[in-house]
Amino acid sequence: MSTNAEFGLIEASPPPEASQLGIVVWARKNLFNSVLNAVITVVMLAVLAAVAVGFSSFLFADERRWDAVTVNMRLLMVEGYPQDHMLRIWLSVGIIFALIGLTTAAWNAGGKLAPDSIQRMLIGAGSLVAALAVFGRPDAWVWMTVAGAVLIGIALVWRSSLGKKNIDKTIPTLGFLGGVIALILLVTWLLPVAMTTKVPWTVVFAALVGFYLVGRVLAGAVNNRTFRVVVLGLWVASFPYIYLVLQRRVDLDTDVMLTFVMPAAFLVLGGALIWAQLTKFSRDTAGVVTSVLVALSVASLIIPVAWDGWLELPVLGPLIGRVLLFALTAFAAGGRTFASGEGGARNVLVGWAGSVIAIAYLGTVVRGATDLGTFNAVYGGLNLTMLLSVTAIAASFPIGVMMALARTSKMPIFRLLSTGYIETIRGVPLITVLFFATRVLPRFMPPELAIDPVVAVAAGMMFFSAAYLAENVRGGLQSIPKGQTEAAQAVGMSTFLTTALITLPQALRTVIPALVGQVIALFKDTSLVTIIGLADFLHVARSIIPSQPDFLGVLMEPILFAALVYWLFTFTFSRASQRLEQKLGVGDR
Amino acid sequence: MPSDTEIIVCDDVKKWYGDFNVLRGITTTVKEGEVVVIIGPSGSGKSTFIRCINRLETHQEGRIIVDGIELTSDVRNVEAIRSEVGMVFQSFNLFPHLTVKQNITMAQTWVRGRRKSEADTKAMELLERVGIPEQADKYPGQLSGGQQQRVAIARALAMDPKVMLFDEPTSALDPEMIKEVLDVMKELARTGMTMMVVTHEMGFAREVADRVLFFDFGQVVEEGTPEHFFTNPQHDRTKLFLSQIL
């Protein structure tokens, strides 16, 4: 490397300093720099003020019945969930918050806050409270003004007490947030808030903090990557556990026994068969074995009912057996294509073990016996909304990715099936899919396999979302240059490895914005289930509360509250995805 | 110096794109340790030919045998050969979502089944060898073209290939960066690596090649030692080509 000095060239100089504009100078320069702009500014400010006044006088009008929301909070959150079992709901919330704590620790999330930005936040909050006081009810406006003034006062005093030396010191955002939440909880203990609200939330917050601390310790002790994988695994397992086991109840019976015994047998014997298929059998033998398995799978579809009758087995055992048989057939048929290179057979066997365990796990939890009645009776409110959206989003992801891969595959049969699926689903409104899943499909099924409407709706949404997701992912796949595939193949990667390690990660990274848009849309689309008679969050706010004798016709308040909750969720999600994009350097590399 | 073992054997290799006859019967052998430079005008089929050797393109007639294995449509043969034959592309084709080090360790761990520590050590050795160990944790997009191409060479070398194929490795580089890549290739040739290089760098051909193949119209028009080729070409087409570029 040569330097400028050696050649007597001009040295680099720092850029000119940007001048600090005062607010008056800034306003004059940007808002009042011509007569026309001054007029526009004044008019716009007037419009904004009118909107603010109108909205807040609406919010704080005497006839507003906000108690419709607070009194019905339980209804909004869980609808008709049995009151004796509320502990289960709180346990679910606790599990999720504990996982959030662990995740935050594992990814070492959270930045630093400067005193200046904290001061700005405090002053902002204080001014907002004080400004809203103008529209408050007579008994409240004094308190609001005082509270706002106190907030601003704290901000000013604290800031000036810091002194010159400490002004650049920062505090961790997480610590600040934790402190604020702890303060709010403390206040609930001083005020006459119901015990059933403040006790669980305090415990949940303690779980969040506790698991965060445990997570920090663990993150220091074990391999970070392993820790993160475990945390992700816990997330994946937690939702089925919450909705299918914790909020219902599994008793150990024949069904459940079979879901252990049968998968275990498949795991060992099927694993041996796949291994032989990959390493021992000749091409011809492997072909014969595959054909026999395909024939068995097809046969198991045609003669299921009679078989169940003869052996007097519960429905579930044969059902899981059938699913396992399909999986075995797929592995025996496709294994050879994917298991190339050294260690390929091992990878396929690991995949097989994973699939069997997943099928057994899902089989156990889906059909677990319960003493709380059907899903439909148990789930409602925000709980149902969460159940539907999480299930549909999480389950549609692998299906959508597989559909996208199939549609870009070289094999015509995959391409045809996937294209047919995607175009059919995309050509139909979501409501039609939901009606089909809950009203039409049961007519084709044997009566003992009757599907609960909640499960049917979740499945319908999953298949619907998968079609759109597949198209998004396909767009990402097509944006990956051909050179990437060639480079991967040139170092000996199989088609499977090339997809899993090179093209798919890049494609998914590219389509994050589209995927987030879809997830948000799906989250809000769950409110459509009200049409087929499920009581989701919006349904409670829109129909149930306004028809209560105490709150007859009170519609605005619960609806506004519902809008706020939907917005909070989607906004959090979109911020999280922005962080993810930054972290993955989308658009930068 | 080349030994007597033949590592690549091509026998009457033919290929068509639709009706267009790209390769019209290429017959040649490459010995272990030999450096073969392929030159020729664009569209002459030289890149297509080199890409046939690790089956990024498929030939339709004739035989290609690499390290004793014939290239057929059997997937397992193809992947076996690809892990023995390294390839360096004109446009680098590094994996942009992985760091430089991960680019080099990925195939080692997933295809060769090496342990991560082993693969990391190997990657750092190779980065040392191509002269950019300090870039290990950067992403390809943060590197200059010359550095990227050197990473691509390290990525191919990490698989311990028996043969290295170079498909115009310096054509996408700024003039100042060509030399750093050619230096790495020269060093590689000195250590006895078998190399096939498609290039327009006549200086490199003259200095490093054991043999030069001149391609045009999908065939080998003339071949010989660099000395013969550059000082005493026989074929009229060769003479015309050389007169235009030298």
mmCIF file of N, CA and C in Angstrom, chain A residues 225 278 283 336-337 339-343 346-347 482-495 497 501-503 505-506 509 583 588-589, chain B residues 51 54-57 74-76 79 82-83 85-87 89 91-98 102 106-107 109-113 139 141 155-156 159:
data_model
loop_
_atom_site.group_PDB
_atom_site.id
_atom_site.type_symbol
_atom_site.label_atom_id
_atom_site.label_comp_id
_atom_site.label_asym_id
_atom_site.label_seq_id
_atom_site.Cartn_x
_atom_site.Cartn_y
_atom_site.Cartn_z
ATOM 1 N N ARG A 225 -24.242 -20.729 19.875
ATOM 2 C CA ARG A 225 -25.044 -21.248 18.775
ATOM 3 C C ARG A 225 -26.001 -22.329 19.257
ATOM 4 N N LEU A 278 -30.093 -46.765 1.270
ATOM 5 C CA LEU A 278 -29.086 -45.798 0.852
ATOM 6 C C LEU A 278 -27.742 -46.438 0.597
ATOM 7 N N ARG A 283 -29.524 -50.411 -7.134
ATOM 8 C CA ARG A 283 -30.518 -49.503 -7.698
ATOM 9 C C ARG A 283 -31.863 -50.213 -7.919
ATOM 10 N N ARG A 336 -32.186 -41.371 -1.806
ATOM 11 C CA ARG A 336 -31.020 -41.574 -2.668
ATOM 12 C C ARG A 336 -30.628 -40.294 -3.391
ATOM 13 N N THR A 337 -31.636 -39.501 -3.769
ATOM 14 C CA THR A 337 -31.316 -38.264 -4.476
ATOM 15 C C THR A 337 -30.588 -37.295 -3.556
ATOM 16 N N ALA A 339 -29.054 -38.026 -0.556
ATOM 17 C CA ALA A 339 -27.947 -38.524 0.262
ATOM 18 C C ALA A 339 -26.693 -38.737 -0.565
ATOM 19 N N SER A 340 -26.205 -37.690 -1.186
ATOM 20 C CA SER A 340 -24.963 -37.883 -1.919
ATOM 21 C C SER A 340 -23.830 -37.270 -1.117
ATOM 22 N N GLY A 341 -22.637 -37.619 -1.467
ATOM 23 C CA GLY A 341 -21.485 -37.099 -0.741
ATOM 24 C C GLY A 341 -21.278 -37.851 0.559
ATOM 25 N N GLU A 342 -20.121 -37.582 1.193
ATOM 26 C CA GLU A 342 -19.831 -38.268 2.448
ATOM 27 C C GLU A 342 -20.779 -37.766 3.519
ATOM 28 N N GLY A 343 -21.236 -38.665 4.392
ATOM 29 C CA GLY A 343 -22.118 -38.261 5.474
ATOM 30 C C GLY A 343 -23.535 -37.994 5.025
ATOM 31 N N ARG A 346 -26.055 -40.288 6.676
ATOM 32 C CA ARG A 346 -26.258 -39.901 8.068
ATOM 33 C C ARG A 346 -27.268 -38.750 8.147
ATOM 34 N N ASN A 347 -27.101 -37.751 7.242
ATOM 35 C CA ASN A 347 -28.012 -36.606 7.257
ATOM 36 C C ASN A 347 -29.449 -37.041 7.025
ATOM 37 N N LYS A 482 -27.644 -17.448 -11.246
ATOM 38 C CA LYS A 482 -27.329 -18.844 -11.567
ATOM 39 C C LYS A 482 -25.922 -19.203 -11.082
ATOM 40 N N GLY A 483 -25.034 -18.214 -11.072
ATOM 41 C CA GLY A 483 -23.661 -18.449 -10.633
ATOM 42 C C GLY A 483 -23.573 -19.023 -9.228
ATOM 43 N N GLN A 484 -24.539 -18.675 -8.364
ATOM 44 C CA GLN A 484 -24.522 -19.186 -6.995
ATOM 45 C C GLN A 484 -24.697 -20.700 -6.979
ATOM 46 N N THR A 485 -25.672 -21.179 -7.748
ATOM 47 C CA THR A 485 -25.886 -22.615 -7.834
ATOM 48 C C THR A 485 -24.662 -23.307 -8.411
ATOM 49 N N GLU A 486 -24.122 -22.709 -9.476
ATOM 50 C CA GLU A 486 -22.958 -23.335 -10.125
ATOM 51 C C GLU A 486 -21.778 -23.410 -9.167
ATOM 52 N N ALA A 487 -21.556 -22.320 -8.421
ATOM 53 C CA ALA A 487 -20.429 -22.315 -7.490
ATOM 54 C C ALA A 487 -20.615 -23.388 -6.423
ATOM 55 N N ALA A 488 -21.863 -23.545 -5.952
ATOM 56 C CA ALA A 488 -22.117 -24.558 -4.931
ATOM 57 C C ALA A 488 -21.910 -25.955 -5.495
ATOM 58 N N GLN A 489 -22.392 -26.163 -6.724
ATOM 59 C CA GLN A 489 -22.206 -27.482 -7.337
ATOM 60 C C GLN A 489 -20.733 -27.758 -7.595
ATOM 61 N N ALA A 490 -19.998 -26.703 -7.958
ATOM 62 C CA ALA A 490 -18.593 -26.896 -8.301
ATOM 63 C C ALA A 490 -17.770 -27.362 -7.105
ATOM 64 N N VAL A 491 -18.213 -27.055 -5.868
ATOM 65 C CA VAL A 491 -17.489 -27.594 -4.719
ATOM 66 C C VAL A 491 -18.111 -28.899 -4.234
ATOM 67 N N GLY A 492 -18.967 -29.502 -5.064
ATOM 68 C CA GLY A 492 -19.449 -30.851 -4.775
ATOM 69 C C GLY A 492 -20.725 -30.919 -3.965
ATOM 70 N N MET A 493 -21.433 -29.787 -3.790
ATOM 71 C CA MET A 493 -22.667 -29.848 -3.017
ATOM 72 C C MET A 493 -23.781 -30.511 -3.832
ATOM 73 N N SER A 494 -24.584 -31.321 -3.151
ATOM 74 C CA SER A 494 -25.726 -31.942 -3.815
ATOM 75 C C SER A 494 -26.808 -30.885 -4.019
ATOM 76 N N THR A 495 -27.839 -31.252 -4.763
ATOM 77 C CA THR A 495 -28.948 -30.316 -4.979
ATOM 78 C C THR A 495 -29.536 -29.881 -3.639
ATOM 79 N N LEU A 497 -28.098 -29.828 -0.589
ATOM 80 C CA LEU A 497 -27.220 -28.910 0.147
ATOM 81 C C LEU A 497 -27.211 -27.529 -0.499
ATOM 82 N N LEU A 501 -28.282 -24.583 1.892
ATOM 83 C CA LEU A 501 -27.219 -23.730 2.436
ATOM 84 C C LEU A 501 -26.992 -22.472 1.619
ATOM 85 N N ILE A 502 -27.283 -22.514 0.333
ATOM 86 C CA ILE A 502 -26.899 -21.381 -0.523
ATOM 87 C C ILE A 502 -28.109 -20.610 -1.051
ATOM 88 N N THR A 503 -28.960 -21.260 -1.827
ATOM 89 C CA THR A 503 -30.005 -20.465 -2.492
ATOM 90 C C THR A 503 -31.146 -20.071 -1.547
ATOM 91 N N PRO A 505 -31.377 -19.705 1.867
ATOM 92 C CA PRO A 505 -31.110 -18.618 2.821
ATOM 93 C C PRO A 505 -31.057 -17.252 2.150
ATOM 94 N N GLN A 506 -30.444 -17.180 0.986
ATOM 95 C CA GLN A 506 -30.379 -15.885 0.294
ATOM 96 C C GLN A 506 -31.762 -15.452 -0.158
ATOM 97 N N ARG A 509 -33.850 -14.226 2.795
ATOM 98 C CA ARG A 509 -33.369 -12.935 3.243
ATOM 99 C C ARG A 509 -33.920 -11.820 2.354
ATOM 100 N N LYS A 583 -29.794 -6.752 10.782
ATOM 101 C CA LYS A 583 -28.823 -7.732 11.257
ATOM 102 C C LYS A 583 -28.310 -8.593 10.107
ATOM 103 N N ASP A 588 -27.361 -4.717 1.685
ATOM 104 C CA ASP A 588 -25.982 -4.265 1.790
ATOM 105 C C ASP A 588 -24.992 -5.270 1.243
ATOM 106 N N ARG A 589 -25.342 -6.542 1.323
ATOM 107 C CA ARG A 589 -24.379 -7.519 0.855
ATOM 108 C C ARG A 589 -25.070 -8.702 0.206
ATOM 109 N N ARG B 51 -16.280 -26.038 -18.740
ATOM 110 C CA ARG B 51 -17.417 -26.300 -17.862
ATOM 111 C C ARG B 51 -17.974 -27.715 -18.021
ATOM 112 N N ASN B 54 -16.368 -30.439 -15.304
ATOM 113 C CA ASN B 54 -17.035 -30.804 -14.037
ATOM 114 C C ASN B 54 -18.554 -30.812 -14.189
ATOM 115 N N ARG B 55 -18.972 -30.963 -15.431
ATOM 116 C CA ARG B 55 -20.377 -31.177 -15.762
ATOM 117 C C ARG B 55 -21.301 -30.055 -15.309
ATOM 118 N N LEU B 56 -20.810 -28.828 -15.323
ATOM 119 C CA LEU B 56 -21.748 -27.711 -15.210
ATOM 120 C C LEU B 56 -22.492 -27.595 -16.529
ATOM 121 N N GLU B 57 -21.854 -28.076 -17.612
ATOM 122 C CA GLU B 57 -22.534 -28.274 -18.897
ATOM 123 C C GLU B 57 -22.428 -29.766 -19.208
ATOM 124 N N ASP B 74 -25.099 -40.257 -14.070
ATOM 125 C CA ASP B 74 -25.212 -40.737 -12.687
ATOM 126 C C ASP B 74 -24.785 -39.627 -11.718
ATOM 127 N N VAL B 75 -25.760 -39.202 -10.880
ATOM 128 C CA VAL B 75 -25.525 -38.061 -9.995
ATOM 129 C C VAL B 75 -24.319 -38.281 -9.095
ATOM 130 N N ARG B 76 -24.155 -39.528 -8.636
ATOM 131 C CA ARG B 76 -23.096 -39.782 -7.654
ATOM 132 C C ARG B 76 -21.720 -39.593 -8.282
ATOM 133 N N GLU B 79 -21.051 -35.826 -8.575
ATOM 134 C CA GLU B 79 -20.666 -35.151 -7.334
ATOM 135 C C GLU B 79 -19.297 -35.595 -6.844
ATOM 136 N N ARG B 82 -16.934 -33.567 -8.933
ATOM 137 C CA ARG B 82 -16.938 -32.140 -8.597
ATOM 138 C C ARG B 82 -16.149 -31.849 -7.329
ATOM 139 N N SER B 83 -16.164 -32.800 -6.369
ATOM 140 C CA SER B 83 -15.412 -32.507 -5.158
ATOM 141 C C SER B 83 -13.910 -32.724 -5.356
ATOM 142 N N VAL B 85 -12.514 -31.674 -8.355
ATOM 143 C CA VAL B 85 -12.141 -30.673 -9.345
ATOM 144 C C VAL B 85 -12.577 -29.291 -8.852
ATOM 145 N N GLY B 86 -11.606 -28.426 -8.612
ATOM 146 C CA GLY B 86 -11.961 -27.081 -8.156
ATOM 147 C C GLY B 86 -12.242 -26.191 -9.342
ATOM 148 N N MET B 87 -13.140 -25.205 -9.143
ATOM 149 C CA MET B 87 -13.434 -24.312 -10.254
ATOM 150 C C MET B 87 -13.461 -22.867 -9.783
ATOM 151 N N PHE B 89 -14.523 -19.004 -11.130
ATOM 152 C CA PHE B 89 -15.365 -18.410 -12.163
ATOM 153 C C PHE B 89 -14.927 -16.989 -12.499
ATOM 154 N N SER B 91 -16.923 -14.437 -12.633
ATOM 155 C CA SER B 91 -17.592 -13.471 -11.761
ATOM 156 C C SER B 91 -17.525 -13.897 -10.289
ATOM 157 N N PHE B 92 -16.498 -14.612 -9.905
ATOM 158 C CA PHE B 92 -16.191 -15.040 -8.524
ATOM 159 C C PHE B 92 -17.234 -15.973 -7.927
ATOM 160 N N ASN B 93 -18.525 -15.534 -7.986
ATOM 161 C CA ASN B 93 -19.622 -16.330 -7.424
ATOM 162 C C ASN B 93 -19.398 -16.718 -5.972
ATOM 163 N N LEU B 94 -18.877 -15.799 -5.168
ATOM 164 C CA LEU B 94 -18.804 -16.077 -3.732
ATOM 165 C C LEU B 94 -20.216 -16.041 -3.171
ATOM 166 N N PHE B 95 -20.410 -16.686 -1.998
ATOM 167 C CA PHE B 95 -21.736 -16.688 -1.381
ATOM 168 C C PHE B 95 -21.886 -15.428 -0.534
ATOM 169 N N PRO B 96 -22.737 -14.486 -0.954
ATOM 170 C CA PRO B 96 -22.750 -13.161 -0.316
ATOM 171 C C PRO B 96 -23.277 -13.172 1.114
ATOM 172 N N HIS B 97 -24.046 -14.226 1.491
ATOM 173 C CA HIS B 97 -24.627 -14.218 2.834
ATOM 174 C C HIS B 97 -23.692 -14.848 3.861
ATOM 175 N N LEU B 98 -22.515 -15.291 3.421
ATOM 176 C CA LEU B 98 -21.566 -15.927 4.338
ATOM 177 C C LEU B 98 -20.292 -15.101 4.406
ATOM 178 N N GLN B 102 -16.527 -18.500 6.221
ATOM 179 C CA GLN B 102 -17.619 -19.474 6.023
ATOM 180 C C GLN B 102 -17.707 -19.926 4.575
ATOM 181 N N MET B 106 -17.697 -23.969 4.371
ATOM 182 C CA MET B 106 -19.007 -24.577 4.134
ATOM 183 C C MET B 106 -18.937 -25.962 3.494
ATOM 184 N N ALA B 107 -18.277 -26.032 2.322
ATOM 185 C CA ALA B 107 -18.237 -27.317 1.622
ATOM 186 C C ALA B 107 -17.348 -28.317 2.356
ATOM 187 N N THR B 109 -17.126 -28.801 5.554
ATOM 188 C CA THR B 109 -17.860 -29.499 6.606
ATOM 189 C C THR B 109 -19.024 -30.301 6.048
ATOM 190 N N TRP B 110 -19.731 -29.739 5.054
ATOM 191 C CA TRP B 110 -20.955 -30.417 4.600
ATOM 192 C C TRP B 110 -20.683 -31.480 3.540
ATOM 193 N N VAL B 111 -19.681 -31.274 2.713
ATOM 194 C CA VAL B 111 -19.420 -32.267 1.663
ATOM 195 C C VAL B 111 -18.321 -33.230 2.089
ATOM 196 N N ARG B 112 -17.225 -32.687 2.641
ATOM 197 C CA ARG B 112 -16.115 -33.538 3.054
ATOM 198 C C ARG B 112 -16.313 -34.135 4.439
ATOM 199 N N GLY B 113 -17.244 -33.562 5.210
ATOM 200 C CA GLY B 113 -17.503 -34.082 6.546
ATOM 201 C C GLY B 113 -16.402 -33.783 7.545
ATOM 202 N N TYR B 139 -17.571 -9.795 4.869
ATOM 203 C CA TYR B 139 -18.453 -10.388 3.867
ATOM 204 C C TYR B 139 -17.903 -10.072 2.480
ATOM 205 N N GLY B 141 -19.026 -8.783 -0.134
ATOM 206 C CA GLY B 141 -19.351 -7.468 -0.665
ATOM 207 C C GLY B 141 -18.424 -6.364 -0.169
ATOM 208 N N ARG B 155 -11.435 -21.005 -1.711
ATOM 209 C CA ARG B 155 -12.612 -21.846 -1.514
ATOM 210 C C ARG B 155 -12.480 -23.148 -2.297
ATOM 211 N N ALA B 156 -11.984 -23.028 -3.545
ATOM 212 C CA ALA B 156 -11.822 -24.236 -4.363
ATOM 213 C C ALA B 156 -10.710 -25.114 -3.799
ATOM 214 N N MET B 159 -11.073 -27.885 -0.808
ATOM 215 C CA MET B 159 -11.549 -29.252 -1.000
ATOM 216 C C MET B 159 -10.407 -30.190 -1.385
#
